Structure formats: C-alpha cells, structure tokens
XYZ file of C-alpha atoms in Angstrom:
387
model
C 19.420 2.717 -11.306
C 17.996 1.373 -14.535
C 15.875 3.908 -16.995
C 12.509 2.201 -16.236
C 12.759 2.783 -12.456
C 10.739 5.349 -10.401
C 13.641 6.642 -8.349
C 14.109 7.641 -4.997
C 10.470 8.071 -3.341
C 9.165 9.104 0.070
C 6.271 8.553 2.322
C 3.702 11.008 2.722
C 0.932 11.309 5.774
C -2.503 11.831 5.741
C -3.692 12.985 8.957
C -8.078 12.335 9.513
C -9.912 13.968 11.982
C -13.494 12.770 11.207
C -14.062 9.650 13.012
C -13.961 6.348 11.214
C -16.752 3.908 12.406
C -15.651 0.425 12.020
C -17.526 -2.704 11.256
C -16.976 -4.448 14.513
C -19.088 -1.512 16.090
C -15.467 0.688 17.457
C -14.941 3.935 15.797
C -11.546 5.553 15.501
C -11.795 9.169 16.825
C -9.062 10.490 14.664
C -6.231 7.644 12.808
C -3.536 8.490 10.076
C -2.209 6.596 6.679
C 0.944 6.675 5.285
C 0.851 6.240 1.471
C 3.054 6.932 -1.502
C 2.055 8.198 -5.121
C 4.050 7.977 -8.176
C 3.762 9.462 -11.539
C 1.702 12.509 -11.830
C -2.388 13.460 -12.083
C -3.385 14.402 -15.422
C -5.367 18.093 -16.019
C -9.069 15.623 -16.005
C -7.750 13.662 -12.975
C -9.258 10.447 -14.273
C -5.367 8.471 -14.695
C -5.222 7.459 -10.773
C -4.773 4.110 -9.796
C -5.212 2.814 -6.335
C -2.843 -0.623 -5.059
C -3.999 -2.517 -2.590
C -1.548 -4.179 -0.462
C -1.258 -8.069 0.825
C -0.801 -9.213 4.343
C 3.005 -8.417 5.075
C 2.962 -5.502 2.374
C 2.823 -1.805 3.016
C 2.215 1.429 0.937
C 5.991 1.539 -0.161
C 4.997 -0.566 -4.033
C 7.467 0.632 -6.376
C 11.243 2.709 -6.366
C 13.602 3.024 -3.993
C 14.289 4.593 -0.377
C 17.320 6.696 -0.055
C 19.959 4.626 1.941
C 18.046 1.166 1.180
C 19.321 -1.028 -1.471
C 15.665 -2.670 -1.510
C 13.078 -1.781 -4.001
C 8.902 -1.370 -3.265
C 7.440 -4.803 -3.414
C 5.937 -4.845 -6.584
C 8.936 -2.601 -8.487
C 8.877 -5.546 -10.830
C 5.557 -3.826 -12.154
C 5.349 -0.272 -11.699
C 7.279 2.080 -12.937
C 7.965 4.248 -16.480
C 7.650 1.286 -19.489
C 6.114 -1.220 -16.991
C 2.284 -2.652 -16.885
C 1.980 -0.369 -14.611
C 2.968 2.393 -16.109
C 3.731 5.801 -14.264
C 4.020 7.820 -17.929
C 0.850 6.941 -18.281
C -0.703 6.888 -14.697
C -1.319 8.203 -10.960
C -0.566 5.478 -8.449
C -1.358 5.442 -5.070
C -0.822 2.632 -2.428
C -1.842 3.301 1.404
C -0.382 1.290 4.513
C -3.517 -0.029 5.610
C -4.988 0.747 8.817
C -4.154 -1.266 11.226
C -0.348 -1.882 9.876
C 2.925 -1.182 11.284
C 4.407 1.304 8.846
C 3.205 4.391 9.523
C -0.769 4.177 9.527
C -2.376 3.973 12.836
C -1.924 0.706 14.232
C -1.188 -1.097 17.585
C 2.182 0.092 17.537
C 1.131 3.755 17.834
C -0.110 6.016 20.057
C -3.880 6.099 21.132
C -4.847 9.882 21.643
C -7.050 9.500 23.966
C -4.394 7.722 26.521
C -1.550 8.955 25.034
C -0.648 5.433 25.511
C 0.258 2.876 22.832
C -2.543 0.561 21.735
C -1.166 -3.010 21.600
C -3.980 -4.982 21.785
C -6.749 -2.535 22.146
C -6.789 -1.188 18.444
C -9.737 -2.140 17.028
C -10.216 -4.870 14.608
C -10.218 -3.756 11.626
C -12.245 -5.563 8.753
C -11.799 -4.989 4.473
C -14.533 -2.635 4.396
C -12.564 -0.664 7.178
C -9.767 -0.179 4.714
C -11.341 0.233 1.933
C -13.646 2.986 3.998
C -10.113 4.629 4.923
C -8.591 4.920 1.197
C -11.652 6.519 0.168
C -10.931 9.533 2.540
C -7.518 9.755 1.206
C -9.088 9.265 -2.376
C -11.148 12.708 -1.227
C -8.244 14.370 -0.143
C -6.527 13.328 -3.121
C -9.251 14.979 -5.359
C -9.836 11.847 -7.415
C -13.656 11.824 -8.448
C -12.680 8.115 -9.834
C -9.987 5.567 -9.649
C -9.546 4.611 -12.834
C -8.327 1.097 -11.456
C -7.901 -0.235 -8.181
C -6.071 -3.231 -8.613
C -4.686 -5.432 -5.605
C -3.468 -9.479 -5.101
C -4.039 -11.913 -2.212
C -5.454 -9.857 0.298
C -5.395 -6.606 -1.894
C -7.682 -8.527 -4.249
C -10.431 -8.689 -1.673
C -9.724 -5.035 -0.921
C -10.608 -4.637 -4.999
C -13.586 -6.499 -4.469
C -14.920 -4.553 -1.318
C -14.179 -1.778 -3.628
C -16.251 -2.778 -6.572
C -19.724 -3.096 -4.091
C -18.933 -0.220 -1.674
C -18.284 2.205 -4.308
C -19.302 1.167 -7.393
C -19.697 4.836 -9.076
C -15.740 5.458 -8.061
C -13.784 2.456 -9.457
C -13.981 1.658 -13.475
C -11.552 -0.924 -13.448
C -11.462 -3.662 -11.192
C -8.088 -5.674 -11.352
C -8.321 -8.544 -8.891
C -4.985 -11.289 -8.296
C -4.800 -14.437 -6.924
C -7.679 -14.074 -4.453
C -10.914 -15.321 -3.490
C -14.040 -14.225 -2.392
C -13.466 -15.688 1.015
C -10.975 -18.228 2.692
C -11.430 -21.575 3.186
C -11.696 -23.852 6.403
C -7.893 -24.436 5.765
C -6.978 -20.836 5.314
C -8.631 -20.056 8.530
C -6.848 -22.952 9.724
C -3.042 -21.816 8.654
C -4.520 -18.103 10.104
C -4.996 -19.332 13.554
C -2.190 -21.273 13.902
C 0.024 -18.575 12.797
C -2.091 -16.699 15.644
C -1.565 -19.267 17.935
C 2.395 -19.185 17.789
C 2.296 -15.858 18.221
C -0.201 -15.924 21.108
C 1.615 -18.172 22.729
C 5.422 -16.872 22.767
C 6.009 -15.810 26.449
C 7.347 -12.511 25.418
C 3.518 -11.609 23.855
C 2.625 -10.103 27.475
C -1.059 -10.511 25.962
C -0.459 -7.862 23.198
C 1.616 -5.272 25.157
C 4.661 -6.574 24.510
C 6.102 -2.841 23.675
C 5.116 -1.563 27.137
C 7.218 -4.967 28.415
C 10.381 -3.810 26.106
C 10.007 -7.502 24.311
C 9.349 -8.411 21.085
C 7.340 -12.353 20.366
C 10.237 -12.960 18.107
C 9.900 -16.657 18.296
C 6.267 -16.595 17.871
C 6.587 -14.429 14.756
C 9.425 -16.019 12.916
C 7.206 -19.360 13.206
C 4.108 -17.611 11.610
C 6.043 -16.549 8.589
C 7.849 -19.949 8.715
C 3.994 -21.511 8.155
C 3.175 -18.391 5.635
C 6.327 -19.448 3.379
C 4.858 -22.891 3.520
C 1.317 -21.929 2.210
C 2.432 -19.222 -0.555
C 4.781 -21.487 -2.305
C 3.872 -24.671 -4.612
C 5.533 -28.012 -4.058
C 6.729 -27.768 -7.384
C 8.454 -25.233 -6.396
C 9.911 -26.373 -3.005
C 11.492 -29.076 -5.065
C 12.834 -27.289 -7.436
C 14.491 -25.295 -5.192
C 15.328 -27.087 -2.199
C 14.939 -30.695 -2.951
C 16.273 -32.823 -0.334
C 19.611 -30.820 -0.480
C 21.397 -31.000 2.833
C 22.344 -28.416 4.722
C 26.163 -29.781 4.946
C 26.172 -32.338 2.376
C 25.841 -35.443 5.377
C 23.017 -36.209 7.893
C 24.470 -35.160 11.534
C 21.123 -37.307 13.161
C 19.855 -34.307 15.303
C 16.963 -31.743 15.664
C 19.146 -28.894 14.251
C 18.986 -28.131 10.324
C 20.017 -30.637 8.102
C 17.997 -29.784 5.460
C 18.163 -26.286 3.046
C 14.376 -26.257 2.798
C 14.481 -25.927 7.038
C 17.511 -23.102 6.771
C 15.527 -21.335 4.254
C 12.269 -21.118 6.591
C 14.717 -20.773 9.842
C 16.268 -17.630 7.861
C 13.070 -16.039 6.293
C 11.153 -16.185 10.190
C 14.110 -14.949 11.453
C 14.407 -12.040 9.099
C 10.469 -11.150 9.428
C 10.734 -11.599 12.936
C 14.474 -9.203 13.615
C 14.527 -6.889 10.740
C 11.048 -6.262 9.217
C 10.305 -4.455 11.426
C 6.725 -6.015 11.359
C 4.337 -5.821 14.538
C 2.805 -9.272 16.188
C -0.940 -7.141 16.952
C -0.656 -5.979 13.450
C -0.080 -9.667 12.103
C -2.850 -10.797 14.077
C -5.330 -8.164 13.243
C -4.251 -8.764 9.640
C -4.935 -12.604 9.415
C -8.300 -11.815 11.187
C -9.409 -9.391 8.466
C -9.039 -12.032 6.154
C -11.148 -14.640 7.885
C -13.906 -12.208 8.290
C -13.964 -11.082 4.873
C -17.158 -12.827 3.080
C -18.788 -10.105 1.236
C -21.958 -12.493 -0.165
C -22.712 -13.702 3.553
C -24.616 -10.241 3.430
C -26.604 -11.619 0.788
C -27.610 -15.451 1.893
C -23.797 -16.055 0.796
C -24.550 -15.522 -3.376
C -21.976 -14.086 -4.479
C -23.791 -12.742 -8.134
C -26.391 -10.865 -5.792
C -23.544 -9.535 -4.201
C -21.604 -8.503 -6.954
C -24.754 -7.291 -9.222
C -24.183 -3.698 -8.119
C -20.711 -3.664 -9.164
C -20.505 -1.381 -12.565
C -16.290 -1.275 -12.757
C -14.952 -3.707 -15.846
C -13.186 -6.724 -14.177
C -9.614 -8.670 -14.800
C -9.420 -11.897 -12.702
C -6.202 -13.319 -12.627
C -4.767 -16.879 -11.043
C -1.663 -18.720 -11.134
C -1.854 -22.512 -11.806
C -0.159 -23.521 -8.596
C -1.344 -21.107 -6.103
C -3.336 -23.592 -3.634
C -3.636 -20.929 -1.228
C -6.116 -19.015 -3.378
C -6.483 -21.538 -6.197
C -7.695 -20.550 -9.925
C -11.512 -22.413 -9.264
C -11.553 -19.308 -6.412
C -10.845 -16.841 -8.618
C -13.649 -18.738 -11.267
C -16.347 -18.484 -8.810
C -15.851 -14.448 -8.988
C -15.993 -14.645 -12.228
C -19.119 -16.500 -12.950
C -20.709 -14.460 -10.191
C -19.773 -11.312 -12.270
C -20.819 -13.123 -15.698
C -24.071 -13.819 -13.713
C -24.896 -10.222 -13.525
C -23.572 -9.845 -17.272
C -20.931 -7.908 -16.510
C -17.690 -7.001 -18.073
C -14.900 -9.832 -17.231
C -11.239 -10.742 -18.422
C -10.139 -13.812 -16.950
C -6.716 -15.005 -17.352
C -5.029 -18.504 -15.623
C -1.679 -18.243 -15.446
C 1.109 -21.027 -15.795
C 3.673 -20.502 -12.868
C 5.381 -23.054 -10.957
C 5.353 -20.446 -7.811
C 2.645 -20.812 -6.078
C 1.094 -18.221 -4.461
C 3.704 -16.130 -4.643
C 3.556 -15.969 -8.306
C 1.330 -12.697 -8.844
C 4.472 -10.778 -6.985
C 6.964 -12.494 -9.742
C 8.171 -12.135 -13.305
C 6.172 -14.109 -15.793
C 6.084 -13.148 -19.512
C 2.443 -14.514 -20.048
C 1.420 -12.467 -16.683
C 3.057 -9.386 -18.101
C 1.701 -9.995 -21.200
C -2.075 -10.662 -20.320
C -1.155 -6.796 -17.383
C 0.299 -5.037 -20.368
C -2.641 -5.730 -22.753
C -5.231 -4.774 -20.021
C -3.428 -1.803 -18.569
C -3.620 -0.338 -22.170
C -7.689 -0.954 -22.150
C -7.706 1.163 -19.420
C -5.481 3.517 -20.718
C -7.844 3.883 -23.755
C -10.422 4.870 -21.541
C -8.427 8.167 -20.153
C -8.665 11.655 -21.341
C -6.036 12.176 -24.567
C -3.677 14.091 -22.431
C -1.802 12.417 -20.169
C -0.210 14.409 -16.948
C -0.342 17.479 -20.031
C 2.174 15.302 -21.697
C 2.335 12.882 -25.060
C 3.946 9.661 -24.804
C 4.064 7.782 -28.038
C-alpha cells in the first residue's frame, strides 16, 4: 500500500430517530446512513469536508476494505498528499438515502412492517439527501463544512447545499453537473427504467420477497449508462472497430470489443455490485426531479442569490452528458448575484467519466483550490503542523 493512501477503513452507522419529512409529501419515521470519515477534526472543527456521491457511488470514497483488493471510488483524490488532502482535512461521504449500501433503502427493512420495502420506500428527491447529511453533519458536531464538494449527481447535491444551507457550507465545489437534466437525460433515465421495469424477474419492485434478482434488466441499464458517460473519442480510442475474434462470425452474438466491454460491465453491475434495481430507479428519478430554479419561475440567479459559500465549477470538454455550457449557466447565475466563482474547463478525452479520472490540469486547477480553502482554516490543523 503506497505512502499517500488512507489505509484500511470501515463503515460507520448513524442511526435517526426524528422523522425525516420528504419532498414528495412521505416522511420516514426513523431511517439510517452509513458513511465513512477520514483524516481527523481539528481542535476549531472548521477542516470538515462533506463528498457527495454520483448515481452508482456510495459513502466508501477513498482507502481500502480489509479483504478487498478495490479502492473507494475516488482514491485517485483523497488521501495524505492528494487534492484532497486528509493531513489537512475531515472528510465525510454518506450512502445516500435511498441506496443499497447500508443507508435505508428498498432493500431494507421497513419498521413499521418489519417487512422489506421494495417498492414502497419513498422517493427520495436532492433536498431529501441533502436534508439527511445535515443530521449527520449535527451529530458530527460540524457548525460548518468547510467544503462540500460532489460530481454528476453529487454536484447537484453541492448545489442543493449552497441554497438550503447557505450559513453551513463556505466552499462550494461543484463537477461535471448541471443545474437540471435535459429532455435527453430524462430520456436515457427512463429507458434505463424501462429495462429494468420490464425484466420478468422485477415482480413490480419485490423482487427480494420473489428470491429473484432483474439481472437482465439491470445489466442493460448500465450497458446504456456506459454509453452516455463516455465520449466517442474515447470509444474509439479504445475499442475501435476491434473484433472480438479477429473475423466476423455473421451472428447476433459479440463480434465486436466495444459490445464485450458493455456485455461485461452490465453483467458485473448486475452479478457482483451488489447494486439494488428500486434503488437504481429511485436514483435516476431524483435526478429528473432535481430543478432547483423551477421554485423561482426557473431563474436560476434568483435561485442561487442566497447562496454565500465561494464556488469552483468544473467541466470536462467531452462530457455530453453534463456538457461545459451546463456547468456555464451556474456560473453566470452565480456571477449574476456577484458572487465568488472559479471556473475551470477541462481538456479530457473521457467523457463524462472524466471528473472520476487522472488528469494533470484537473489536479492541478483541485490542488490550487483545495489550498484556498485550506487558507481559510484555523492555523492548527487536527493539533498538528504539516509543512
């Protein structure tokens, strides 16, 4: 294990009691989150920083799991000597509510039945989870995060974050997202749905009462994800229009590496992920709802003028999914209201994808900001000096 990794890590729990009411008009009696935290909370406790997951993500971000060969998703970034650096900071990342690794979801138990939800957890919406990680901010004892910082989906969740509770977030580090999805998002969203939906071992959500799984429904939703999050550059590059064993056979099986790639990564969400269909679903739903300005006769600056946290907006050059004139409509609506805004457009031939991968520019343009808002933290760090 290299010097500038976290380690071995663990989940932790966070049990609420206090009901949560939800935007669609349900409330959650009682609900928990798993999360992890790395690095340690200085004496002022002003050096946390929250993550915010994306759709297939989870509160496991950064070091290892004893047994599992597999780093955290973004391990890349976070860790001691990284843009993200845990000498220097607190960071917390939550499963989101709704998932399927170890916050209340439709694959657990609903106390009041004692039965497993399925499909009668309630939709959940961004300003659900962002409503959640603020109770585990309070039981964290963080007055202030001193960045919440979050791409794709996660970079809404920074967003909801920045109007909800202005007075608790002083950085506001938003990747590759928008400020709400297009026609053709929504589009890719309910098709995904649809396969899903559709497999015959769905049993209409209670598929874990049935002992199935919708395996063939899910491995085709992640089959159409892979399609939107990487660029055609990049597909190319790649895959070209290698053949599978060097000759065309003249059948529907693969014949093609591009089609054994998408086969294998549908197959592997699908078998050993471990990720739930409901939770999919209610997770692609949460991002078509999410439209923060449509509160506000859909302007985005009136939305935004309440936000007070400084702002990094970052896109990648071929990331059609969430393209870079998305991210520039956030930030004209924040240089509407005068506020404080970074913007950076990064060069990346990866597509959507990119704000998960290395890049020496992204790093770069991380690093640099990550030391702003280290500059704004009390002089001793976790009671420690790190030149």
């Amino acid at each position: 294990m290299s010097s500038n990794s976290i380690g071995f890590v663990a989940p932790q729990r966070l049990k609420v009691s206090t009901p949560l009411d939800m935007m669609s008009g349900s409330v959650l009696p009682a609900y928990q989150l798993a999360y992890e935290t790395y690095g340690e909370l200085n004496e002022a406790k002003d050096n946390a920083l929250l993550i915010c997951h994306a759709l297939s993500g989870n509160h496991h971000v950064a070091g290892f799991y004893e047994g599992d060969k597999n780093p955290g998703w973004w391990n890349e970034y976070i860790g001691p000597g990284k843009p993200i650096d845990t000498n220097d900071f607190f960071v917390v990342c939550s499963n989101n509510l709704g998932g399927c690794h170890g916050s209340s979801g439709p694959a657990t138990v609903d106390p009041t039945t004692g039965k497993v939800y399925g499909p009668d957890f309630p939709i959940v919406t961004c300003k659900d989870w962002v409503a959640s990680q603020n109770v585990l901010r309070q039981h964290l004892n963080i007055d202030c995060w001193a960045a919440v910082i979050g791409g794709s989906m996660g970079g809404m969740q920074v967003l909801q974050w920045s109007i909800d509770y202005p007075e608790k977030i002083k950085h506001a580090i938003v990747i590759a997202a928008a400020p709400k999805l297009s026609a053709q998002n929504i589009a890719f969203n309910e098709v995904a749905r649809r396969a899903i939906m559709e497999d015959p071992d769905f049993h209409n959500g209670r598929f874990i009462e049935q002992h199935t799984i919708p395996k063939r429904g899910l491995a085709l939703a992640r089959m159409l994800g892979h399609l939107t999050y990487l660029s055609d550059d990049m597909m190319g590059e790649k895959f070209g229009r290698t053949l599978r064993e060097g000759k065309l056979n003249y059948n529907y099986d693969v014949e093609f590496q591009v089609e054994s790639y998408l086969r294998y990564q549908g197959e592997k969400f699908a078998t050993k992920q471990n990720f739930d269909a409901n939770t999919y679903l209610l997770m692609t739903k949460a991002l078509d709802y999410f439209d923060p300005a449509s509160e506000h006769d859909n302007d985005l600056a009136a939305t935004l003028s309440t936000a007070s946290a400084k702002f990094l907006v970052i896109s990648f050059t071929t990331d059609w999914r969430f393209a870079p004139e998305r991210s520039r409509e956030i930030v004209k609506a924040l240089l509407d209201n005068d506020a404080d805004v970074s913007y950076a457009e990064i060069t990346s031939q990866h597509g959507h994808d990119a704000f998960l991968l290395k890049n020496k520019h992204y790093e770069q343009v991380f690093s640099a900001y990550m030391a702003r808002v280290k500059a704004g933290l009390s002089s001793e760090l976790s009671g420690q000096n790190h030149d």
